[in-house]
Coordinates of C-alpha atoms in Angstrom, one line a residue:
X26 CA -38.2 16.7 -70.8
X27 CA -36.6 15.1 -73.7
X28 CA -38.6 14.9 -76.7
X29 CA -35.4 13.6 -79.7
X30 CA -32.6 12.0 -77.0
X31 CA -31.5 8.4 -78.5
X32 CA -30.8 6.3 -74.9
X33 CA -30.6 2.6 -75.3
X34 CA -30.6 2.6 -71.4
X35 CA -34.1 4.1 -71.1
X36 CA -34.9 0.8 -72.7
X37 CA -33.0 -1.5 -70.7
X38 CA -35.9 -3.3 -69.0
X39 CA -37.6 -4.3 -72.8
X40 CA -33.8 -5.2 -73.7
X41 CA -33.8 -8.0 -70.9
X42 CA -37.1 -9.6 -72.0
X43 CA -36.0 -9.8 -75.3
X44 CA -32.6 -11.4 -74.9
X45 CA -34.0 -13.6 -72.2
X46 CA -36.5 -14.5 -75.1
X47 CA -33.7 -14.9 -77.5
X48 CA -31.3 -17.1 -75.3
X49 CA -34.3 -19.1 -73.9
X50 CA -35.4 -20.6 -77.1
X51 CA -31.6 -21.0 -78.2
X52 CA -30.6 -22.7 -74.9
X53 CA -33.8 -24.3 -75.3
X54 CA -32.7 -25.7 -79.0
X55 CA -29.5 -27.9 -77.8
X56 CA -31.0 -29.2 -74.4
X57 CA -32.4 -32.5 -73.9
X58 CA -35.4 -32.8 -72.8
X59 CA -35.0 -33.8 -69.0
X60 CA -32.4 -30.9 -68.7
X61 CA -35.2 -28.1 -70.2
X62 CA -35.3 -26.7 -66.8
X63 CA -32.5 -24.6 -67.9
X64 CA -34.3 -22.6 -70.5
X65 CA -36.6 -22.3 -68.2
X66 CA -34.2 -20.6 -65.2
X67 CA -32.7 -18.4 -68.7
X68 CA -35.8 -16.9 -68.8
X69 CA -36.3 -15.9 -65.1
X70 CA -33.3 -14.9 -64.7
X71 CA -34.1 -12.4 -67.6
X72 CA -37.5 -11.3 -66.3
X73 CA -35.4 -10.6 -62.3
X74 CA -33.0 -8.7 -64.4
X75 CA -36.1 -7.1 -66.6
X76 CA -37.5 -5.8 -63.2
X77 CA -34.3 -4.7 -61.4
X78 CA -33.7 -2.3 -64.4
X79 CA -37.7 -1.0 -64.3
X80 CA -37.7 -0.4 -60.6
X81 CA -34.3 1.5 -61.0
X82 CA -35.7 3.4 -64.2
X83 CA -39.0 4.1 -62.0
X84 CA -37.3 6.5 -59.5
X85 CA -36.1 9.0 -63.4
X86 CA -37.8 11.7 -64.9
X87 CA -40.9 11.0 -67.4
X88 CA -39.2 11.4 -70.4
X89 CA -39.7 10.2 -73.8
X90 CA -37.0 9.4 -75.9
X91 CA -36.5 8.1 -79.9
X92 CA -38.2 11.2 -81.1
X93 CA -41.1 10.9 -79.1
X94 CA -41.9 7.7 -79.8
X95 CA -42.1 5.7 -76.8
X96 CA -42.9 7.1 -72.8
X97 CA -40.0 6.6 -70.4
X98 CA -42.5 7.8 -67.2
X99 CA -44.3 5.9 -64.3
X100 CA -47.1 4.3 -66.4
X101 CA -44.3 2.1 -68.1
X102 CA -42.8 1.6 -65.1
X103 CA -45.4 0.4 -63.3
X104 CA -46.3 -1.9 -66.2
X105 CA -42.9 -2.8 -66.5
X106 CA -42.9 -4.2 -62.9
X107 CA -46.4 -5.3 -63.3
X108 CA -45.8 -7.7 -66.9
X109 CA -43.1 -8.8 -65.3
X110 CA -44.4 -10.2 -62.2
X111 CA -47.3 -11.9 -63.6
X112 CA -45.0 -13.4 -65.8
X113 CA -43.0 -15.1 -63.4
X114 CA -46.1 -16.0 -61.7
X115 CA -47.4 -17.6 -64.8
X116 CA -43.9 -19.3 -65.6
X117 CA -44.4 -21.0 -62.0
X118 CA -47.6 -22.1 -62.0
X119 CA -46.4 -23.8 -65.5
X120 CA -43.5 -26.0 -64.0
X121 CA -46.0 -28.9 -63.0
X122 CA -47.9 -28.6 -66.5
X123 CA -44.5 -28.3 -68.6
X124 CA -41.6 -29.5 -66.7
X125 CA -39.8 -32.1 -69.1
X126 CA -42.1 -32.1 -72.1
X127 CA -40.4 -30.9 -75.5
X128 CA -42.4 -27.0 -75.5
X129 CA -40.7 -26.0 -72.3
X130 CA -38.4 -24.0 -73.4
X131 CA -40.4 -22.5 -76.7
X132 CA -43.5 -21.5 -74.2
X133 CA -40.9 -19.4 -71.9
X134 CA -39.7 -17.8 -75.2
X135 CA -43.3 -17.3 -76.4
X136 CA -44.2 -15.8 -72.7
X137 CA -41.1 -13.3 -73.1
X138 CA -42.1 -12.0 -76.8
X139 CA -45.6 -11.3 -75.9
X140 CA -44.6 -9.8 -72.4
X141 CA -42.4 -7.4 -74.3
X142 CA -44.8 -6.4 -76.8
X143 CA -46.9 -5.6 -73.9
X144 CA -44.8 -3.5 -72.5
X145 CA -43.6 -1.9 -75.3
X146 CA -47.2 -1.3 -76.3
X147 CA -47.9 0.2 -72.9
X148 CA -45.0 2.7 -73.7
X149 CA -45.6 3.5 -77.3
X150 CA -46.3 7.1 -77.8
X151 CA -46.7 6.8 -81.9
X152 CA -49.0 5.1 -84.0
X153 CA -46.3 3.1 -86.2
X154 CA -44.8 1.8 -82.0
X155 CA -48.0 1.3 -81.1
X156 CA -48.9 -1.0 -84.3
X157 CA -45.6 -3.1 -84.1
X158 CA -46.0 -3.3 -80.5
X159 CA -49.6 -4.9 -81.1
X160 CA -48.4 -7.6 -83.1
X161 CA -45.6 -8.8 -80.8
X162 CA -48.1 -8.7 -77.7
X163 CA -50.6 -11.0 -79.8
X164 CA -48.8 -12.9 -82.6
X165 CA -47.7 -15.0 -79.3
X166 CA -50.7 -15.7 -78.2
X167 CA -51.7 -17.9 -80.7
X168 CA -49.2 -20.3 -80.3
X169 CA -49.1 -20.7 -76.5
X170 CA -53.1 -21.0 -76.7
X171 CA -53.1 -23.8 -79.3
X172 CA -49.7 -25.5 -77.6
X173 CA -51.6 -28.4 -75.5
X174 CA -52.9 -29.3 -79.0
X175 CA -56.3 -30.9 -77.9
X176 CA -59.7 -30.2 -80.1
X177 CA -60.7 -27.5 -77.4
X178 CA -57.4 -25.5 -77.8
X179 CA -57.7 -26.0 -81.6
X180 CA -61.0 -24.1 -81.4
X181 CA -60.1 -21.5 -78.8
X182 CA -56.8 -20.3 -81.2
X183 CA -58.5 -20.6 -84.6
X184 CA -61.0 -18.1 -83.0
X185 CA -58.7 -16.0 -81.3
X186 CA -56.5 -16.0 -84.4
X187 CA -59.6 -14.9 -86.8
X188 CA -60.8 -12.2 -84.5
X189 CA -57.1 -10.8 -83.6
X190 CA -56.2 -11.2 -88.0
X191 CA -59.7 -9.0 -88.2
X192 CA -58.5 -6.3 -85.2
X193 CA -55.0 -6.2 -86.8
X194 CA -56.2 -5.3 -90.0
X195 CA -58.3 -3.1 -88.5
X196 CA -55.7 -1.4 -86.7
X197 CA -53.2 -1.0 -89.7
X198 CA -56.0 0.7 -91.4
X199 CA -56.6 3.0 -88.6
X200 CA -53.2 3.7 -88.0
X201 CA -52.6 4.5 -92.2
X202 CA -56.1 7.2 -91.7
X203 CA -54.9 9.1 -88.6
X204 CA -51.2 9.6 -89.9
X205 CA -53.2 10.6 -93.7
X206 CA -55.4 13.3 -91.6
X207 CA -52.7 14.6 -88.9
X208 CA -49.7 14.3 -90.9
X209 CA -48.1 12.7 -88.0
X210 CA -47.7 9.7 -85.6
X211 CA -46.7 11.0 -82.8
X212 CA -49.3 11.3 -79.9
X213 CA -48.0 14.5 -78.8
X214 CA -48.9 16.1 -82.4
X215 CA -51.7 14.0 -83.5
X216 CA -54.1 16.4 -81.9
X217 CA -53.2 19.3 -83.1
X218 CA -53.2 17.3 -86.9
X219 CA -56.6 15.8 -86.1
X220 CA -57.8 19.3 -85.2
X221 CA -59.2 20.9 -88.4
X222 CA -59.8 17.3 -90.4
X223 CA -63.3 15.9 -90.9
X224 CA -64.9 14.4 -88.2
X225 CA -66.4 11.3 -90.3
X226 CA -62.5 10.5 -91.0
X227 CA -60.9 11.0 -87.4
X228 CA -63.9 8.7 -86.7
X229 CA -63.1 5.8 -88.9
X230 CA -59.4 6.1 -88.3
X231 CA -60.0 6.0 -84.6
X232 CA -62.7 3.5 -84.3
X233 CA -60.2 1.2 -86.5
X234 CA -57.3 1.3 -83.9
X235 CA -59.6 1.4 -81.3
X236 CA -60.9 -2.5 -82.2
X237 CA -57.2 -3.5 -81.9
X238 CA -56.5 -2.8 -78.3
X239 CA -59.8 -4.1 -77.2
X240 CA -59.3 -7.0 -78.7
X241 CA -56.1 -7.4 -76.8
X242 CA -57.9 -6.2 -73.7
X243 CA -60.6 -8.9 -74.4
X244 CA -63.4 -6.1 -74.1
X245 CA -66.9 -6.1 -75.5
X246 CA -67.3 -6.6 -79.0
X247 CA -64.3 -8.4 -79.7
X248 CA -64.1 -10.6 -76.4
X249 CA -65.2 -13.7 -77.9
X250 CA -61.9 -15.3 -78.2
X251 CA -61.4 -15.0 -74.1
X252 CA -63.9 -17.7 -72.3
X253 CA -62.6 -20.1 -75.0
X254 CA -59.1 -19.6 -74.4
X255 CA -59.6 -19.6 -71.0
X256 CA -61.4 -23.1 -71.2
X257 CA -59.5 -24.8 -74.1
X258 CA -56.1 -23.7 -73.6
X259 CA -53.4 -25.0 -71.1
X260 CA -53.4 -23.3 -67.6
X261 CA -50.1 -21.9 -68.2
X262 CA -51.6 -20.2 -72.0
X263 CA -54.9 -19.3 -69.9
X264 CA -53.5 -17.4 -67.3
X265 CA -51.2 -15.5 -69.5
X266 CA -53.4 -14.6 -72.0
X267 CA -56.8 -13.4 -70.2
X268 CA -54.4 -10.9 -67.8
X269 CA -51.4 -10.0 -68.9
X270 CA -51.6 -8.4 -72.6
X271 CA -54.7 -6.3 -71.2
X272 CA -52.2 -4.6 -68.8
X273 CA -50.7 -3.0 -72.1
X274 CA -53.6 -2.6 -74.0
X275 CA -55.2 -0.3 -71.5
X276 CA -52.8 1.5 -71.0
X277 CA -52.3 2.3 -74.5
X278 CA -55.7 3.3 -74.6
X279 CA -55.4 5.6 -71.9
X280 CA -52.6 7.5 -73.6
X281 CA -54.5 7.0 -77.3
X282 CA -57.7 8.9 -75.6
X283 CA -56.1 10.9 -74.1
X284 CA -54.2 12.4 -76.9
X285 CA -56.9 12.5 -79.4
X286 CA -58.4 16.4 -80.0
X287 CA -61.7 17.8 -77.5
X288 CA -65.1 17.0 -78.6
X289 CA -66.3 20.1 -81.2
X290 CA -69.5 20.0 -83.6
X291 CA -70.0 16.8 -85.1
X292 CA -67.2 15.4 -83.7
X293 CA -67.5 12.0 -81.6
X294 CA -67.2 11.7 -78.0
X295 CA -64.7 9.3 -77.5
X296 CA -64.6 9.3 -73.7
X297 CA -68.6 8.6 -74.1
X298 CA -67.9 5.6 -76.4
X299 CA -65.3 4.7 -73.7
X300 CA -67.9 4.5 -71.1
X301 CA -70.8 2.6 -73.1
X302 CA -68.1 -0.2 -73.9
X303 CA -67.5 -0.7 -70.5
X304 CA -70.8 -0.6 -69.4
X305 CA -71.7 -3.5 -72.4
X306 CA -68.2 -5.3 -71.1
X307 CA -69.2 -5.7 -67.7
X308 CA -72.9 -6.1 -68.0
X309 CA -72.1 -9.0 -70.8
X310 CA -69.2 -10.6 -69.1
X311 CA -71.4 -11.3 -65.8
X312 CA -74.5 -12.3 -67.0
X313 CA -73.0 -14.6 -68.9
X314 CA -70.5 -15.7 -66.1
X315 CA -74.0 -16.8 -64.3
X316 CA -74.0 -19.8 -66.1
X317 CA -70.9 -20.8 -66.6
X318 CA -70.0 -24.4 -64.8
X319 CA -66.3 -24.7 -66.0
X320 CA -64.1 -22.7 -63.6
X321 CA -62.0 -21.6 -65.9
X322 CA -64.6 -20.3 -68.4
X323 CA -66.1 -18.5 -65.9
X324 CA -62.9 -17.0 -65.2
X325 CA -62.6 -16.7 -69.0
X326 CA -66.2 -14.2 -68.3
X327 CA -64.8 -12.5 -65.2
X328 CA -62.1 -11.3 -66.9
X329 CA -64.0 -10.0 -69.8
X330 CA -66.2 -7.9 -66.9
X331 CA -63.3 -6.8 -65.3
X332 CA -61.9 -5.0 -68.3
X333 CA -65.4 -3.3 -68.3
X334 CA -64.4 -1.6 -64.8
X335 CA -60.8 -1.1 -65.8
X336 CA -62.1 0.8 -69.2
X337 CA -63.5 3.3 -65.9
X338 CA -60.6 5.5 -65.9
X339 CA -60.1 5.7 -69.7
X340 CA -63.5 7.1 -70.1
X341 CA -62.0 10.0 -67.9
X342 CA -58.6 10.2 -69.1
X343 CA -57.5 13.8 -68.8
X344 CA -60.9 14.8 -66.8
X345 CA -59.9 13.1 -63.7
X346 CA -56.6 13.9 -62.4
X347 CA -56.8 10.3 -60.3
X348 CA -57.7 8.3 -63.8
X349 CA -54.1 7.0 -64.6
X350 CA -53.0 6.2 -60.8
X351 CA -56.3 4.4 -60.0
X352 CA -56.7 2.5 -63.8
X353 CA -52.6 1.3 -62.7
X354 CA -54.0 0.3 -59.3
X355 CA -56.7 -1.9 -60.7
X356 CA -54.2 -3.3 -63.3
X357 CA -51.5 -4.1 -60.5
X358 CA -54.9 -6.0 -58.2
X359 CA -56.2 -7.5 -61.4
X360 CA -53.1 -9.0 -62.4
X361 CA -52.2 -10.6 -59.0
X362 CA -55.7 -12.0 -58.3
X363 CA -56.3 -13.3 -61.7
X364 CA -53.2 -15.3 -61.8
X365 CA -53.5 -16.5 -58.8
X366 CA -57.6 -18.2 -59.4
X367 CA -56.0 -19.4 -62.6
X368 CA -52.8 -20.9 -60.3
X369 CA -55.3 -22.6 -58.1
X370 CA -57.5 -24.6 -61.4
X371 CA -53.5 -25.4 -62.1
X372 CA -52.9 -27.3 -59.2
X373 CA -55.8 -29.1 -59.4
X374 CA -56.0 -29.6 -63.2
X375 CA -58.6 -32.6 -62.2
X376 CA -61.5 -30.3 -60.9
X377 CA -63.0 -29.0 -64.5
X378 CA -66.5 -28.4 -62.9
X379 CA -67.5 -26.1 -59.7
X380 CA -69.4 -29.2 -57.7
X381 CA -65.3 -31.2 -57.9
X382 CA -64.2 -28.4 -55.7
X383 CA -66.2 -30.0 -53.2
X384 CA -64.5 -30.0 -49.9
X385 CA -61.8 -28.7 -51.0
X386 CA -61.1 -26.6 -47.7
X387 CA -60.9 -30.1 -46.1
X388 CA -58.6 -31.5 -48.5
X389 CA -56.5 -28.5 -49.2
X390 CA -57.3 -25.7 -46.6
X391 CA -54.2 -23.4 -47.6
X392 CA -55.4 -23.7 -51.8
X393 CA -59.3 -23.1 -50.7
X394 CA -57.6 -19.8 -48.6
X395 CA -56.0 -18.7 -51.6
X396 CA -59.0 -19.5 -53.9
X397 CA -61.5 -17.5 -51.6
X398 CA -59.2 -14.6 -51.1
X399 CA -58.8 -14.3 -55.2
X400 CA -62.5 -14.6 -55.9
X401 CA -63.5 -12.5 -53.3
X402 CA -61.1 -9.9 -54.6
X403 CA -62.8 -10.3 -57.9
X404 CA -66.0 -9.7 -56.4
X405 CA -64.4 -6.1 -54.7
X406 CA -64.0 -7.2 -51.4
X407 CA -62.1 -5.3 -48.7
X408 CA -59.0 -5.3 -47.8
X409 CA -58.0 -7.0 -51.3
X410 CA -56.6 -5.6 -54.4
X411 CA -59.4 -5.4 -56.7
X412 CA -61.3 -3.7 -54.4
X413 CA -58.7 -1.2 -54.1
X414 CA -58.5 -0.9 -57.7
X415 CA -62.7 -0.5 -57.6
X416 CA -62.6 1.9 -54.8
X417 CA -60.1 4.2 -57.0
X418 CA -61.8 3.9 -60.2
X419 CA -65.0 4.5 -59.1
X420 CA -64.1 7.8 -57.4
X421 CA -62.2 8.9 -60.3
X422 CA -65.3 7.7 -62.7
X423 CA -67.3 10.0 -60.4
X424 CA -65.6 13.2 -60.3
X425 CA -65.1 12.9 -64.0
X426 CA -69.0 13.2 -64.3
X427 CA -69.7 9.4 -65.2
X428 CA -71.9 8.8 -62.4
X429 CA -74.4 7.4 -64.6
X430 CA -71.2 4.3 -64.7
X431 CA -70.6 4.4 -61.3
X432 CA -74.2 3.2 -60.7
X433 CA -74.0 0.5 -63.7
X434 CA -70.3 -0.8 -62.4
X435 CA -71.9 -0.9 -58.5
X436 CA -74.9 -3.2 -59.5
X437 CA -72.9 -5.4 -61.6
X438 CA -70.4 -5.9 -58.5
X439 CA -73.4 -7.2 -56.7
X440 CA -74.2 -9.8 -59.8
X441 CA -71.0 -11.1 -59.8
X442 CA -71.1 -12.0 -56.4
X443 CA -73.8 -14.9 -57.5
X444 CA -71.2 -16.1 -59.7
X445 CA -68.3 -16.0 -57.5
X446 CA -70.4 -17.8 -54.3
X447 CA -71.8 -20.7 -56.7
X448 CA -67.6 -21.4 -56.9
X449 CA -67.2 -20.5 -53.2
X450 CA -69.7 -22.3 -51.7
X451 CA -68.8 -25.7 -52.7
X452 CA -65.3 -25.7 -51.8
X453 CA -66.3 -25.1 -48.1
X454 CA -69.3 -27.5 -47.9
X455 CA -69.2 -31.2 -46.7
X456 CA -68.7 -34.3 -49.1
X457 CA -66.7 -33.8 -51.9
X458 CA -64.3 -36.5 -54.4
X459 CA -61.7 -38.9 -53.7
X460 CA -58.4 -37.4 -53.8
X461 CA -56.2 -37.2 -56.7
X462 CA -52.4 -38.8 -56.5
X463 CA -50.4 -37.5 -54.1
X464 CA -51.7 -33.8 -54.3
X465 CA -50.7 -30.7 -55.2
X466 CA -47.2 -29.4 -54.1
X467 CA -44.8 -27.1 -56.3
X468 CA -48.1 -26.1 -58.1
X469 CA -49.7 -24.4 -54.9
X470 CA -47.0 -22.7 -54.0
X471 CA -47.7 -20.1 -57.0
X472 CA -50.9 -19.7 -55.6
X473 CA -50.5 -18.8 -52.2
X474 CA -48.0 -16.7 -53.5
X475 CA -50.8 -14.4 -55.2
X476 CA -53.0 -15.4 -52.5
X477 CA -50.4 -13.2 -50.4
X478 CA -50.1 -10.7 -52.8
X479 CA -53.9 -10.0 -53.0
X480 CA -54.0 -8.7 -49.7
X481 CA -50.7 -7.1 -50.2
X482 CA -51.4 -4.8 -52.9
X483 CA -55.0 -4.2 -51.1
X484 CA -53.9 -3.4 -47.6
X485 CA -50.3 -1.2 -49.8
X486 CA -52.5 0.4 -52.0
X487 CA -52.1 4.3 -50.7
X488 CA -48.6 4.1 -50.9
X489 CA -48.5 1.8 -54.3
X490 CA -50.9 4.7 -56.3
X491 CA -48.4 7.1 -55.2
X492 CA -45.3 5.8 -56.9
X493 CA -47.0 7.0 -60.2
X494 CA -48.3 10.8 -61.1
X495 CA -51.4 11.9 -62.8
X496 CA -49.5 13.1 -66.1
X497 CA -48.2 11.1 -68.7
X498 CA -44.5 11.9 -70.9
X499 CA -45.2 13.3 -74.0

């Protein structure tokens, strides 16, 4: 295994994204605006090439390379190929909302940045990576959530920019304690550093960096900033922002928890701390989903439950030796199915409440098939991908001796199939609105294409947890 090997090409997949970001917004800069489509195919072409390179890289040795600093090994991969795809999901459900308007080309730019700092954040094996990595995942964020420029989006980006100014701090000051106590930042050394400093200190310092990648996970207590993006922001921001940079963040905080020293006197348990956040995440997130009327907020409120079941496998990180594989599972089923309820509201911008879904299945049978099979797949519903993922984590909860969160993750699966019927129910029932113009057309293609991919990754996902091991490059 390498530990000091420069190799630009190890980094060939992050190289794409940022080029494609690059040439987008350039190419972007001296089109007119009825000819912005080009950006636009600039930027795919980048993400196709980003995921050729990852899938090629995916079949190497775990490695890390630049002195340690950043993983080469099947959990980048995997988000490699994951970021990537929701990206391009995201970038099509979009062509409706922005083809021809004058932030075409600078959203696709923005969407390439912060899929690049998710990646990168995903990989980062050091502290200083791992900070740098945090602001290029989120920094982009605020402008594609405040880009439709209505009073709700204004809201939704002032808070998320106030809450992730806070976690950045937070995380800067974090980083600064840990490399102060261990004299390093490099994972692979920090917990042997950490070993012999005061507990009180390692506690601070970890706690600190800790806030930053849940707020980019959108986890309990920084989650605040998700229902309202979700609501306020344009579909394309929503969708982007509420799934993709949690990819990243949890899988940096797999590799962060996993590093940090064993439990000792006075020490804190930070698998346990792990676990309670979850718990709180996906207790919160579905009680308040219950009253949600807005699809998309309740989306918003899914998705801060679901990282509650995805934080799962970090509580047993390095207990488990099916952790990492099942938490990439879930990520890969999350990803697909909560694009693809967010490409549905798309293509029906109209419907803001769950009674305009009314009849939908009348209307629209192939969008209310692609709805049902994403919410259901929320809910943990065989043969689709979140139930994969639930399946995996669970077991791996389990024989990591977190029963006690088993029990709390299966009796909030049953609550938030109240939520989830309240949308289903009415977009199979009689009655319903008068239609809209002419219907939806390019924008439902996006979502049967994650409709198709839900049941995919559910009925692959034997074969998909095996493309990645249990250990991680160090």
């Amino acid at each position: 295994m390498s530990t000091t090997h420069e190799d630009p090409l190890a980094l060939l997949p992050e190289i794409f994204l940022l080029a494609g970001a690059l040439l987008t917004l350039l190419t972007g800069s001296f089109l007119p605006r009825d000819r912005q489509w080009v950006s636009r195919s600039v930027a795919v072409v980048a993400l196709v090439g980003s995921a050729t390179a990852a899938a090629v890289a995916l079949a190497g040795p775990a490695r890390t390379v630049y002195t340690s600093t950043y993983a080469v090994d099947g959990a980048t991969g995997v988000v490699r190929l994951v970021v990537v795809a929701a990206t391009l999901l995201v970038i099509g459900l979009g062509v409706p909302e922005l083809s021809g308007t004058a932030r075409e080309s600078e959203t696709c730019s923005l969407l390439l940045l912060s899929a690049l700092g998710t990646v990168v954040l995903a990989g980062a094996s050091d502290l200083l990576v791992l900070a740098v990595a945090f602001l290029l995942a989120s920094i982009p964020l605020y402008g594609l959530i405040g880009a439709s420029r209505s009073s709700a989006a204004a809201e939704a980006v002032v808070k998320t920019y106030l809450l992730g100014a806070l976690t950045n701090v937070l995380l800067l000051l974090g980083v600064a304690v840990l490399a102060a106590l261990g004299s390093t930042t490099v994972y692979a050394r920090l917990g042997t550093g950490l070993g012999g400093s005061p507990a009180a200190a390692v506690a601070v310092g970890v706690v600190a960096v800790l806030a930053g990648l849940l707020f980019e996970a959108g986890a309990v207590p920084v989650h605040s900033w998700v229902p309202d993006a979700a609501q306020g922001a344009s579909a394309t921001a929503a969708a982007f922002a509420t799934t993709v940079p949690k990819v990243g963040a949890l899988v940096a905080l797999y590799r962060l928890v996993d590093a940090l020293p064993g439990t000792g006197p006075g020490a804190l348990d930070w698998r346990l701390l792990v676990a309670v956040l979850a718990a709180l995440s996906m207790t919160l997130g579905n009680l308040a989903a219950l009253g949600q009327d807005d699809p998309r907020r309740l989306l918003g409120w899914s998705t801060v439950s679901q990282v509650g079941y995805l934080l799962m496998p970090v509580a047993v990180a390095g207990r488990a030796a099916e952790a990492l594989p099942a938490l990439l599972l879930y990520l890969a089923g999350y990803t697909v199915t909560n694009a693809g309820a967010f490409a549905v509201t798309a293509a029906l911008p109209q419907r803001r409440t769950l009674g305009s879904y009314r009849g939908l299945a009348r209307r629209h049978p192939a969008l209310a098939g692609a709805l049902l099979v994403c919410l259901l797949s929320l809910v943990g519903t065989p043969p689709t991908a979140v139930f994969a993922g639930k399946v995996a984590v669970f077991s791996a909860a389990w024989d990591g001796g977190l029963a006690w969160l088993v029990v709390v993750a299966a009796v909030n699966t049953v609550l938030s199939l109240v939520y989830h019927l309240r949308w289903i129910a009415p977009v199979f029932g009689a009655g319903g609105t008068a239609e809209e113009g002419a219907g939806p057309r390019w924008g439902a293609v996006p979502a049967l294409g994650a409709g198709v991919g839900v049941l995919a990754v559910g009925i692959a996902a034997v074969p998909l947890a095996g493309l990645v091991g249990p250990a991680l490059a160090r």
